[in-house]
Amino acid sequence: MARNIQSLERAAAMLRLLAGGERRLGLSDIASALGLAKGTAHGILRTLQAEGFVEQDAPSGRYQLGAELLRLGNSYLDVHELRARALVWTDDLARSSGEAVYLGVLHQQGVLIVHHVFRPDDSRQVLEVGAMQPLHSTALGKVITAYDPVAHSEVVEAERKEFTARTVCDIADFESVLDLTRARGYAADVEETWEGVASVAAPIHDRHRMPVGAVGVTGAVERVCTKDGELRPELIAAVRDCARAVSRDLGASRF
C-alpha cells in the first residue's frame, strides 16, 4: 500500500484547523496545534498562500482561509452551467428592459463578466465577456459582496478606488450600502463607476442558497433612472425576476 505524502497531510490538517474555531490564527497557534516546528508550519502556509488557499492579514500577521477554497468548493456549479441556465432569462431581460444585461461572478478581487447580452438596438457595442468590474462600486459587485462573505473580505481588505465623486469608499458608509442591498434584494450604481452610466443588479443563488453570481442591466442614466435620479421601478422588478428565475433553474427555492 502506498504511503501518504506527509506534506500534503499537514497542509490538509492546516486547512481544517483554519476552517474551525477562530477566524484567524497566528503562526505559533497553528504550529502548536499541529505539533509542527514553526519553520515547517511557515513553509506550508507560504505555499498555501501562494496558491490562494490561505490569506495573511497584514496588520496582525494572522492567517485565514483564502478565496480560492470557495471557488473549489463551489466547483459543482460550473460557470458554464450558470451561463447556460441564464441564457434565455438574460435574453428576455434585455428585450424587456431595452438595456444591456451582464452576468457576473466573483473572481479574485473583482467581478468577472461571464455573459453579456447587447442592448437590443442598432448601436455599436463591444462584447465585454471576460472583463473585470470592481466589487465596491458596481451594482454587480455590491450585490455579490452583500451576500458572499469571501467577496466582503476582499472589499474590506482592499483599497477602494474612487472612480467618480459618487463612489462610496469609506468602509462604514459601504457597510450601510450592503445593509440596504440585503434589505432591498438588489444593488444600484448610479454614476459611481462611470459618469453618465447607471445599473441595477440582483443576486443569483443555488439550491443550497449559496450566492453564485449576479445579473444586472446597465445603461445611460437618463434611461435607467427617473427624473428624480432614482432607478426605474420596472427595471428593478425585471432584474429581480430574472435573478429569481435563474436561481430557480439552479434548484433554489423560496424566492
XYZ file of N, CA and C in Angstrom:
765
model
N 0.851 -1.198 0.000
C 0.000 0.000 0.000
C 0.890 1.253 0.000
N 0.598 2.158 -0.884
C 1.398 3.376 -0.994
C 1.247 4.240 0.256
N 2.354 4.869 0.646
C 2.327 5.748 1.816
C 1.789 7.117 1.426
N 1.110 7.751 2.394
C 0.601 9.105 2.168
C 1.757 10.100 2.145
N 1.573 11.188 1.454
C 2.589 12.237 1.388
C 2.411 13.150 2.606
N 3.432 13.171 3.452
C 3.326 13.856 4.739
C 3.032 15.342 4.585
N 3.672 16.000 3.619
C 3.472 17.436 3.469
C 2.024 17.766 3.084
N 1.407 16.904 2.278
C 0.012 17.124 1.899
C -0.918 16.884 3.088
N -0.608 15.874 3.889
C -1.401 15.613 5.093
C -1.354 16.813 6.036
N -0.149 17.379 6.185
C -0.006 18.534 7.068
C -0.748 19.744 6.516
N -0.705 19.938 5.205
C -1.424 21.055 4.597
C -2.919 20.895 4.781
N -3.417 19.654 4.599
C -4.844 19.395 4.787
C -5.255 19.649 6.236
N -4.421 19.217 7.176
C -4.715 19.441 8.595
C -4.737 20.927 8.914
N -3.853 21.678 8.276
C -3.785 23.122 8.482
C -5.060 23.803 7.987
N -5.555 23.383 6.827
C -6.780 23.961 6.275
C -7.979 23.631 7.168
N -8.023 22.400 7.678
C -9.119 22.027 8.589
C -9.064 22.852 9.869
N -7.853 23.099 10.357
C -7.694 23.904 11.560
C -8.211 25.320 11.339
N -7.862 25.905 10.204
C -8.296 27.268 9.903
C -9.795 27.334 9.628
N -10.364 26.211 9.209
C -11.804 26.188 8.903
C -12.662 26.147 10.153
N -12.090 25.741 11.272
C -12.853 25.651 12.510
C -12.310 26.602 13.556
N -13.119 26.861 14.553
C -12.678 27.732 15.643
C -12.574 29.173 15.225
N -11.475 29.828 15.659
C -11.293 31.244 15.380
C -11.094 31.486 13.885
N -11.496 32.663 13.448
C -11.413 33.005 12.027
C -9.962 33.135 11.577
N -9.107 33.688 12.432
C -7.701 33.889 12.081
C -6.806 33.315 13.172
N -5.701 32.705 12.759
C -4.765 32.112 13.702
C -3.343 32.557 13.360
N -2.531 32.728 14.401
C -1.149 33.104 14.208
C -0.289 31.884 13.920
N 0.938 32.126 13.482
C 1.858 31.035 13.148
C 2.108 30.139 14.347
N 2.336 30.733 15.520
C 2.608 29.933 16.723
C 1.426 29.057 17.081
N 0.198 29.608 16.955
C -1.018 28.836 17.269
C -1.132 27.627 16.344
N -0.886 27.848 15.060
C -1.012 26.771 14.079
C 0.043 25.699 14.314
N 1.280 26.140 14.503
C 2.376 25.186 14.725
C 2.138 24.360 15.985
N 1.702 25.020 17.050
C 1.454 24.319 18.310
C 0.310 23.323 18.187
N -0.782 23.737 17.536
C -1.957 22.872 17.412
C -1.660 21.620 16.601
N -0.756 21.738 15.629
C -0.465 20.606 14.755
C 0.823 19.881 15.126
N 1.490 20.372 16.164
C 2.721 19.730 16.606
C 3.851 19.865 15.610
N 3.935 21.025 14.971
C 4.967 21.261 13.956
C 5.954 22.316 14.425
N 7.161 22.246 13.885
C 8.113 23.317 14.115
C 7.623 24.557 13.377
N 7.942 25.738 13.917
C 7.475 26.975 13.289
C 7.954 27.102 11.845
N 9.194 26.710 11.598
C 9.737 26.800 10.247
C 8.973 25.924 9.266
N 8.599 24.722 9.717
C 7.832 23.808 8.865
C 6.440 24.362 8.589
N 5.799 24.843 9.661
C 4.452 25.399 9.514
C 4.460 26.617 8.595
N 5.483 27.447 8.752
C 5.568 28.656 7.937
C 5.764 28.310 6.459
N 6.554 27.286 6.179
C 6.776 26.876 4.793
C 5.490 26.398 4.136
N 4.706 25.627 4.871
C 3.438 25.135 4.326
C 2.458 26.287 4.122
N 2.399 27.171 5.102
C 1.499 28.322 4.989
C 1.878 29.198 3.803
N 3.175 29.393 3.602
C 3.635 30.223 2.496
C 3.219 29.622 1.147
N 3.291 28.291 1.045
C 2.881 27.616 -0.190
C 1.378 27.728 -0.398
N 0.607 27.498 0.660
C -0.851 27.603 0.567
C -1.270 29.028 0.223
N -0.540 29.992 0.764
C -0.842 31.393 0.476
C -0.577 31.721 -0.991
N 0.513 31.182 -1.518
C 0.857 31.438 -2.923
C -0.190 30.866 -3.861
N -0.868 29.796 -3.438
C -1.897 29.171 -4.269
C -3.284 29.750 -4.029
N -3.397 30.680 -3.073
C -4.681 31.311 -2.804
C -5.559 30.573 -1.818
N -5.047 29.480 -1.224
C -5.842 28.706 -0.276
C -5.824 29.323 1.124
N -4.809 30.136 1.400
C -4.665 30.799 2.698
C -4.325 32.257 2.445
N -4.842 33.129 3.289
C -4.530 34.556 3.209
C -3.961 35.011 4.544
N -3.081 36.003 4.505
C -2.499 36.543 5.724
C -2.965 37.974 5.919
N -3.492 38.240 7.104
C -3.909 39.597 7.453
C -2.661 40.420 7.741
N -2.448 41.455 6.938
C -1.204 42.232 7.047
C -0.999 42.871 8.422
N -2.006 43.552 9.002
C -1.790 44.213 10.295
C -1.430 43.252 11.430
N -2.121 42.104 11.497
C -1.914 41.187 12.619
C -0.938 40.059 12.304
N -0.733 39.759 11.011
C 0.121 38.653 10.627
C -0.544 37.301 10.753
N -1.833 37.293 11.127
C -2.556 36.035 11.302
C -3.044 35.492 9.959
N -3.328 34.190 9.957
C -3.726 33.512 8.723
C -5.206 33.116 8.774
N -5.814 33.063 7.568
C -7.204 32.637 7.434
C -7.354 31.926 6.094
N -8.485 31.255 5.907
C -8.727 30.572 4.649
C -8.818 31.575 3.506
N -8.372 31.172 2.326
C -8.375 32.055 1.169
C -9.572 31.851 0.263
N -9.784 32.805 -0.628
C -10.944 32.788 -1.517
C -10.905 31.631 -2.505
N -9.714 31.129 -2.827
C -9.617 30.037 -3.799
C -10.361 28.796 -3.332
N -10.463 28.610 -2.015
C -11.170 27.442 -1.493
C -12.655 27.498 -1.811
N -13.221 28.715 -1.784
C -14.645 28.839 -2.120
C -14.861 28.450 -3.577
N -13.948 28.879 -4.437
C -14.081 28.548 -5.855
C -14.042 27.039 -6.061
N -13.135 26.365 -5.356
C -13.050 24.919 -5.483
C -14.258 24.241 -4.841
N -14.690 24.778 -3.713
C -15.832 24.189 -3.021
C -17.112 24.295 -3.821
N -17.192 25.315 -4.637
C -18.384 25.508 -5.466
C -18.180 24.986 -6.883
N -17.212 24.094 -7.064
C -16.909 23.624 -8.410
C -18.046 22.820 -9.012
N -18.976 22.333 -8.150
C -20.139 21.622 -8.678
C -20.999 22.551 -9.536
N -20.877 23.849 -9.282
C -21.605 24.803 -10.112
C -20.622 25.437 -11.083
N -20.457 24.834 -12.216
C -19.537 25.346 -13.224
C -20.079 26.651 -13.782
N -19.167 27.571 -14.075
C -19.571 28.856 -14.640
C -20.356 28.661 -15.929
N -19.972 27.644 -16.707
C -20.677 27.392 -17.963
C -22.119 26.962 -17.708
N -22.329 26.222 -16.603
C -23.694 25.835 -16.255
C -24.510 27.061 -15.875
N -23.907 27.938 -15.068
C -24.597 29.166 -14.678
C -24.987 29.963 -15.923
N -24.043 30.106 -16.840
C -24.319 30.853 -18.063
C -25.420 30.171 -18.877
N -25.356 28.845 -18.973
C -26.357 28.112 -19.752
C -27.746 28.280 -19.163
N -27.840 28.247 -17.841
C -29.136 28.409 -17.182
C -29.690 29.816 -17.361
N -28.782 30.785 -17.536
C -29.201 32.185 -17.590
C -29.481 32.690 -19.000
N -29.111 31.918 -20.039
C -29.192 32.413 -21.411
C -30.574 32.938 -21.785
N -31.585 32.118 -21.602
C -32.937 32.519 -22.002
C -33.425 33.703 -21.189
N -33.175 33.658 -19.877
C -33.680 34.709 -18.990
C -32.994 36.038 -19.244
N -31.698 36.018 -19.520
C -30.993 37.277 -19.778
C -31.393 37.858 -21.133
N -31.651 37.005 -22.112
C -32.155 37.493 -23.402
C -33.502 38.187 -23.215
N -34.366 37.554 -22.420
C -35.684 38.145 -22.146
C -35.538 39.480 -21.418
N -34.600 39.539 -20.475
C -34.392 40.770 -19.713
C -33.917 41.899 -20.618
N -33.013 41.591 -21.547
C -32.529 42.611 -22.474
C -33.668 43.134 -23.343
N -34.527 42.226 -23.817
C -35.648 42.646 -24.660
C -36.646 43.499 -23.889
N -36.965 43.080 -22.661
C -37.978 43.796 -21.889
C -37.478 45.126 -21.341
N -36.201 45.197 -21.031
C -35.642 46.424 -20.454
C -35.115 47.384 -21.501
N -34.720 46.834 -22.654
C -34.101 47.665 -23.681
C -32.676 48.045 -23.359
N -32.072 47.379 -22.378
C -30.714 47.699 -21.933
C -29.801 46.483 -22.020
N -28.503 46.733 -21.906
C -27.520 45.656 -21.888
C -27.618 44.883 -20.580
N -27.422 43.580 -20.669
C -27.511 42.711 -19.497
C -26.161 42.037 -19.267
N -25.750 41.992 -17.999
C -24.478 41.381 -17.629
C -24.698 40.313 -16.561
N -23.968 39.209 -16.708
C -23.946 38.144 -15.709
C -22.530 38.083 -15.161
N -22.372 38.203 -13.835
C -21.039 38.250 -13.255
C -20.859 37.302 -12.094
N -19.619 36.877 -11.871
C -19.274 36.014 -10.741
C -18.039 36.578 -10.048
N -17.867 36.218 -8.791
C -16.684 36.640 -8.047
C -15.446 35.970 -8.624
N -14.411 36.759 -8.867
C -13.136 36.220 -9.343
C -12.022 37.101 -8.810
N -11.147 36.476 -7.998
C -10.071 37.214 -7.353
C -10.645 38.412 -6.594
N -10.242 39.631 -6.914
C -10.748 40.787 -6.166
C -11.779 41.588 -6.958
N -12.465 40.947 -7.891
C -13.438 41.680 -8.698
C -14.569 40.811 -9.199
N -15.332 41.358 -10.141
C -16.439 40.641 -10.765
C -16.031 40.288 -12.194
N -16.068 39.011 -12.506
C -15.760 38.552 -13.857
C -17.063 38.470 -14.653
N -17.121 39.158 -15.786
C -18.301 39.098 -16.636
C -18.250 37.811 -17.456
N -19.230 36.918 -17.243
C -19.238 35.622 -17.928
C -20.291 35.567 -19.033
N -21.174 36.559 -19.074
C -22.168 36.616 -20.148
C -22.615 38.063 -20.319
N -22.789 38.466 -21.570
C -23.160 39.848 -21.873
C -24.147 39.824 -23.043
N -25.336 40.359 -22.807
C -26.339 40.479 -23.867
C -26.394 41.944 -24.292
N -26.206 42.182 -25.569
C -26.203 43.563 -26.067
C -27.566 44.240 -25.882
N -27.514 45.543 -25.761
C -28.731 46.354 -25.784
C -29.416 46.128 -27.134
N -30.713 45.837 -27.141
C -31.393 45.459 -28.392
C -31.721 46.645 -29.298
N -30.701 47.325 -29.770
C -30.903 48.389 -30.755
C -29.774 48.295 -31.781
N -29.666 49.244 -32.634
C -28.667 49.181 -33.699
C -27.362 49.883 -33.346
N -27.195 50.254 -32.077
C -25.980 50.970 -31.688
C -24.773 50.039 -31.694
N -23.601 50.616 -31.900
C -22.368 49.837 -31.892
C -21.974 49.519 -30.457
N -21.747 48.230 -30.169
C -21.420 47.804 -28.816
C -20.246 46.831 -28.845
N -19.550 46.735 -27.725
C -18.378 45.870 -27.603
C -18.680 44.755 -26.605
N -18.434 43.522 -27.000
C -18.663 42.388 -26.115
C -17.694 42.446 -24.939
N -18.236 42.355 -23.723
C -17.405 42.510 -22.528
C -17.232 41.226 -21.732
N -17.518 40.087 -22.330
C -17.277 38.812 -21.647
C -15.778 38.689 -21.367
N -15.443 38.369 -20.120
C -14.044 38.278 -19.710
C -13.527 39.535 -19.052
N -14.315 40.613 -19.123
C -13.908 41.865 -18.477
C -14.090 41.751 -16.962
N -13.338 42.567 -16.231
C -13.448 42.600 -14.777
C -14.055 43.926 -14.338
N -14.939 43.871 -13.355
C -15.526 45.071 -12.767
C -15.214 45.099 -11.273
N -15.102 46.285 -10.686
C -14.806 46.380 -9.250
C -15.969 45.914 -8.381
N -15.642 45.429 -7.201
C -16.657 44.948 -6.275
C -17.378 46.081 -5.544
N -16.666 47.150 -5.224
C -17.221 48.133 -4.293
C -18.070 49.211 -4.946
N -18.003 49.340 -6.278
C -18.718 50.455 -6.898
C -19.797 50.038 -7.882
N -19.684 48.865 -8.481
C -20.674 48.433 -9.456
C -21.853 47.749 -8.772
N -22.988 47.730 -9.463
C -24.161 47.056 -8.907
C -23.909 45.558 -8.777
N -23.293 44.953 -9.792
C -22.970 43.530 -9.719
C -22.050 43.249 -8.537
N -21.019 44.073 -8.383
C -20.060 43.866 -7.310
C -20.663 44.041 -5.933
N -21.479 45.058 -5.785
C -22.073 45.314 -4.472
C -23.033 44.213 -4.053
N -23.810 43.708 -5.008
C -24.777 42.683 -4.634
C -24.073 41.360 -4.321
N -22.985 41.063 -5.031
C -22.201 39.872 -4.699
C -21.549 40.032 -3.329
N -21.007 41.217 -3.055
C -20.357 41.472 -1.767
C -21.344 41.398 -0.610
N -22.585 41.821 -0.845
C -23.597 41.810 0.214
C -23.947 40.394 0.652
N -23.853 39.431 -0.268
C -24.290 38.069 0.037
C -23.153 37.057 0.161
N -21.967 37.397 -0.292
C -20.849 36.464 -0.295
C -19.774 36.935 0.692
N -19.553 36.203 1.776
C -18.567 36.637 2.777
C -17.142 36.715 2.247
N -16.808 35.895 1.259
C -15.465 35.966 0.679
C -15.293 37.286 -0.066
N -16.294 37.654 -0.848
C -16.246 38.929 -1.558
C -16.181 40.087 -0.572
N -16.919 39.963 0.524
C -16.916 41.009 1.543
C -15.517 41.202 2.115
N -14.837 40.102 2.398
C -13.469 40.194 2.921
C -12.541 40.860 1.919
N -12.727 40.533 0.635
C -11.895 41.132 -0.410
C -12.054 42.650 -0.426
N -13.302 43.119 -0.311
C -13.552 44.564 -0.370
C -13.010 45.264 0.865
N -13.229 44.666 2.028
C -12.798 45.283 3.280
C -11.282 45.434 3.323
N -10.566 44.434 2.836
C -9.116 44.425 2.963
C -8.397 45.105 1.793
N -9.130 45.412 0.728
C -8.502 46.019 -0.437
C -8.687 47.529 -0.450
N -7.914 48.183 -1.289
C -8.084 49.623 -1.479
C -9.319 49.858 -2.339
N -10.200 50.735 -1.878
C -11.435 51.028 -2.606
C -11.223 52.318 -3.407
N -11.019 52.156 -4.694
C -10.686 53.280 -5.558
C -11.883 54.185 -5.795
N -11.651 55.484 -5.795
C -12.707 56.454 -6.082
C -12.741 56.720 -7.585
N -13.756 56.186 -8.255
C -13.874 56.344 -9.705
C -14.561 57.656 -10.083
N -15.555 58.059 -9.291
C -16.259 59.324 -9.507
C -16.516 59.956 -8.140
N -17.095 61.134 -8.148
C -17.418 61.806 -6.881
C -18.484 61.051 -6.098
N -19.190 60.139 -6.748
C -20.272 59.387 -6.093
C -19.809 58.050 -5.510
N -18.598 57.625 -5.824
C -18.115 56.330 -5.348
C -18.045 56.307 -3.818
N -18.603 55.259 -3.223
C -18.567 55.096 -1.767
C -17.299 54.325 -1.401
N -16.375 54.995 -0.735
C -15.097 54.387 -0.377
C -14.956 54.132 1.126
N -15.561 54.979 1.947
C -15.481 54.807 3.401
C -16.127 53.483 3.797
N -15.442 52.701 4.608
C -15.914 51.356 4.918
C -17.222 51.373 5.703
N -17.383 52.318 6.617
C -18.638 52.383 7.380
C -19.807 52.713 6.461
N -19.605 53.659 5.566
C -20.654 54.001 4.608
C -20.935 52.837 3.670
N -19.883 52.123 3.290
C -20.065 50.989 2.390
C -20.847 49.870 3.069
N -20.590 49.634 4.350
C -21.353 48.613 5.089
C -22.834 48.980 5.133
N -23.133 50.265 5.230
C -24.530 50.706 5.208
C -25.166 50.412 3.853
N -24.375 50.586 2.790
C -24.857 50.268 1.447
C -25.169 48.775 1.344
N -24.325 47.942 1.917
C -24.557 46.497 1.877
C -25.794 46.115 2.687
N -25.992 46.762 3.826
C -27.194 46.501 4.625
C -28.449 46.836 3.822
N -28.399 47.960 3.126
C -29.539 48.368 2.306
C -29.742 47.402 1.147
N -28.657 46.933 0.572
C -28.734 45.972 -0.532
C -29.421 44.685 -0.095
N -29.032 44.171 1.074
C -29.654 42.944 1.572
C -31.125 43.166 1.917
N -31.439 44.332 2.444
C -32.827 44.630 2.810
C -33.714 44.741 1.573
N -33.169 45.305 0.491
C -33.964 45.519 -0.719
C -33.901 44.338 -1.690
N -32.816 43.570 -1.603
C -32.660 42.452 -2.525
C -32.049 42.834 -3.855
N -31.503 44.027 -3.959
C -30.832 44.458 -5.182
C -29.844 45.566 -4.846
N -28.914 45.819 -5.784
C -27.921 46.876 -5.600
C -28.003 47.860 -6.758
N -27.593 49.089 -6.490
C -27.631 50.141 -7.501
C -26.247 50.745 -7.688
N -26.014 51.237 -8.879
C -24.809 52.002 -9.199
C -25.240 53.137 -10.112
N -25.375 54.318 -9.537
C -25.765 55.489 -10.317
C -24.557 56.419 -10.402
N -23.820 56.303 -11.480
C -22.615 57.097 -11.731
C -21.561 56.951 -10.644
N -21.477 55.764 -10.030
C -20.442 55.501 -9.032
C -19.179 54.918 -9.660
N -19.332 54.342 -10.849
C -18.186 53.743 -11.537
C -17.859 54.488 -12.829
N -18.884 54.853 -13.570
C -18.703 55.586 -14.820
C -19.697 56.744 -14.864
N -19.223 57.921 -15.231
C -20.083 59.085 -15.370
C -21.142 58.828 -16.449
N -22.386 59.169 -16.129
C -23.471 59.036 -17.090
C -24.036 57.644 -17.232
N -23.543 56.701 -16.427
C -23.989 55.307 -16.526
C -24.590 54.848 -15.200
N -25.707 54.118 -15.288
C -26.362 53.578 -14.096
C -26.667 52.102 -14.313
N -26.762 51.370 -13.225
C -27.066 49.942 -13.327
C -27.772 49.460 -12.067
N -28.443 48.334 -12.207
C -29.105 47.675 -11.089
C -28.855 46.182 -11.228
N -28.604 45.497 -10.104
C -28.287 44.072 -10.148
C -28.915 43.347 -8.961
N -29.142 42.054 -9.138
C -29.725 41.213 -8.089
C -28.928 39.918 -7.991
N -28.946 39.271 -6.825
C -28.125 38.070 -6.624
C -28.756 36.808 -7.189
N -27.900 35.873 -7.576
C -28.326 34.544 -8.012
C -27.817 33.538 -6.992
N -28.713 32.642 -6.547
C -28.359 31.627 -5.553
C -28.555 30.231 -6.139
N -27.851 29.246 -5.552
C -28.036 27.866 -5.982
C -28.992 27.148 -5.032
N -29.079 25.844 -5.176
C -30.043 25.067 -4.385
C -29.712 25.071 -2.894
N -28.468 25.398 -2.555
C -28.078 25.483 -1.147
C -28.192 26.916 -0.625
N -28.785 27.786 -1.422
C -28.928 29.201 -1.113
C -27.574 29.897 -0.999
N -26.578 29.331 -1.662
C -25.266 29.963 -1.723
C -25.254 30.982 -2.860
N -24.654 32.156 -2.645
C -24.558 33.140 -3.726
C -23.551 32.669 -4.765
N -23.966 32.600 -6.008
C -23.078 32.102 -7.059
C -22.832 33.132 -8.153
N -23.459 34.286 -8.065
C -23.259 35.316 -9.075
C -24.335 36.380 -8.975
N -24.393 37.211 -9.988
C -25.381 38.288 -10.018
C -25.700 38.628 -11.465
N -26.891 39.165 -11.678
C -27.306 39.601 -13.004
C -27.788 41.043 -12.898
N -27.515 41.827 -13.927
C -27.932 43.228 -13.862
C -28.054 43.855 -15.235
N -28.691 45.018 -15.270
C -28.789 45.803 -16.502
C -27.995 47.088 -16.308
N -27.427 47.571 -17.400
C -26.630 48.795 -17.382
C -27.003 49.651 -18.582
N -27.106 50.960 -18.341
C -27.423 51.863 -19.438
C -27.216 53.312 -19.044
N -27.560 54.196 -19.943
C -27.432 55.626 -19.678
C -28.342 56.027 -18.527
N -27.874 56.959 -17.708
C -28.636 57.396 -16.532
C -30.034 57.850 -16.910
N -30.153 58.582 -18.003
C -31.460 59.124 -18.369
C -32.463 58.041 -18.746
N -31.974 56.838 -19.103
C -32.890 55.740 -19.419
C -33.153 54.843 -18.217
N -32.116 54.625 -17.409
C -32.224 53.701 -16.280
C -32.871 54.352 -15.064
N -32.729 55.672 -14.947
C -33.252 56.387 -13.779
C -34.401 57.314 -14.157
N -35.187 57.680 -13.156
C -36.256 58.653 -13.337
C -35.664 60.055 -13.299
N -36.497 61.060 -13.496
C -36.030 62.448 -13.442
C -35.520 62.815 -12.054
N -35.970 62.088 -11.025
C -35.512 62.334 -9.654
C -34.193 61.636 -9.340
N -33.664 60.910 -10.311
C -32.400 60.233 -10.092
C -32.524 58.860 -9.459
N -33.751 58.380 -9.298
C -33.971 57.054 -8.718
C -34.064 56.013 -9.836
N -33.664 54.779 -9.525
C -33.786 53.705 -10.501
C -35.251 53.482 -10.854
N -35.508 53.187 -12.106
C -36.880 52.943 -12.532
C -37.415 51.663 -11.884
N -38.562 51.739 -11.208
C -39.102 50.558 -10.511
C -39.293 49.357 -11.416
N -39.706 49.590 -12.679
C -39.940 48.454 -13.574
C -38.643 47.730 -13.921
N -37.521 48.466 -13.953
C -36.231 47.831 -14.204
C -35.797 46.999 -13.006
N -36.008 47.535 -11.819
C -35.677 46.787 -10.598
C -36.459 45.481 -10.564
N -37.750 45.566 -10.839
C -38.601 44.374 -10.813
C -38.158 43.360 -11.858
N -37.804 43.833 -13.045
C -37.394 42.931 -14.115
C -36.094 42.214 -13.777
N -35.140 42.950 -13.214
C -33.859 42.346 -12.833
C -34.041 41.317 -11.726
N -34.837 41.654 -10.742
C -35.076 40.712 -9.641
C -35.806 39.468 -10.129
N -36.753 39.646 -11.039
C -37.462 38.487 -11.601
C -36.494 37.585 -12.358
N -35.578 38.191 -13.120
C -34.583 37.412 -13.858
C -33.697 36.628 -12.903
N -33.215 37.281 -11.853
C -32.344 36.606 -10.880
C -33.069 35.453 -10.197
N -34.328 35.668 -9.865
C -35.108 34.592 -9.230
C -35.314 33.432 -10.196
N -35.557 33.735 -11.469
C -35.773 32.676 -12.459
C -34.518 31.818 -12.633
N -33.353 32.460 -12.729
C -32.105 31.713 -12.859
C -31.850 30.896 -11.600
N -32.107 31.497 -10.441
C -31.911 30.790 -9.169
C -32.804 29.553 -9.105
N -34.050 29.687 -9.531
C -34.953 28.530 -9.531
C -34.432 27.437 -10.453
N -33.893 27.825 -11.618
C -33.352 26.833 -12.545
C -32.130 26.122 -11.971
N -31.463 26.770 -11.017
C -30.306 26.167 -10.338
C -30.727 25.363 -9.120
N -32.029 25.294 -8.874
C -32.542 24.484 -7.773
C -32.863 25.247 -6.521
N -32.727 26.585 -6.543
C -33.043 27.367 -5.348
C -34.548 27.423 -5.133
N -34.950 27.596 -3.900
C -36.375 27.706 -3.559
C -36.568 28.922 -2.693
N -37.815 29.243 -2.399
C -38.193 30.363 -1.535
C -37.707 31.682 -2.089
N -37.880 31.912 -3.376
C -37.529 33.187 -3.999
C -38.798 33.841 -4.523
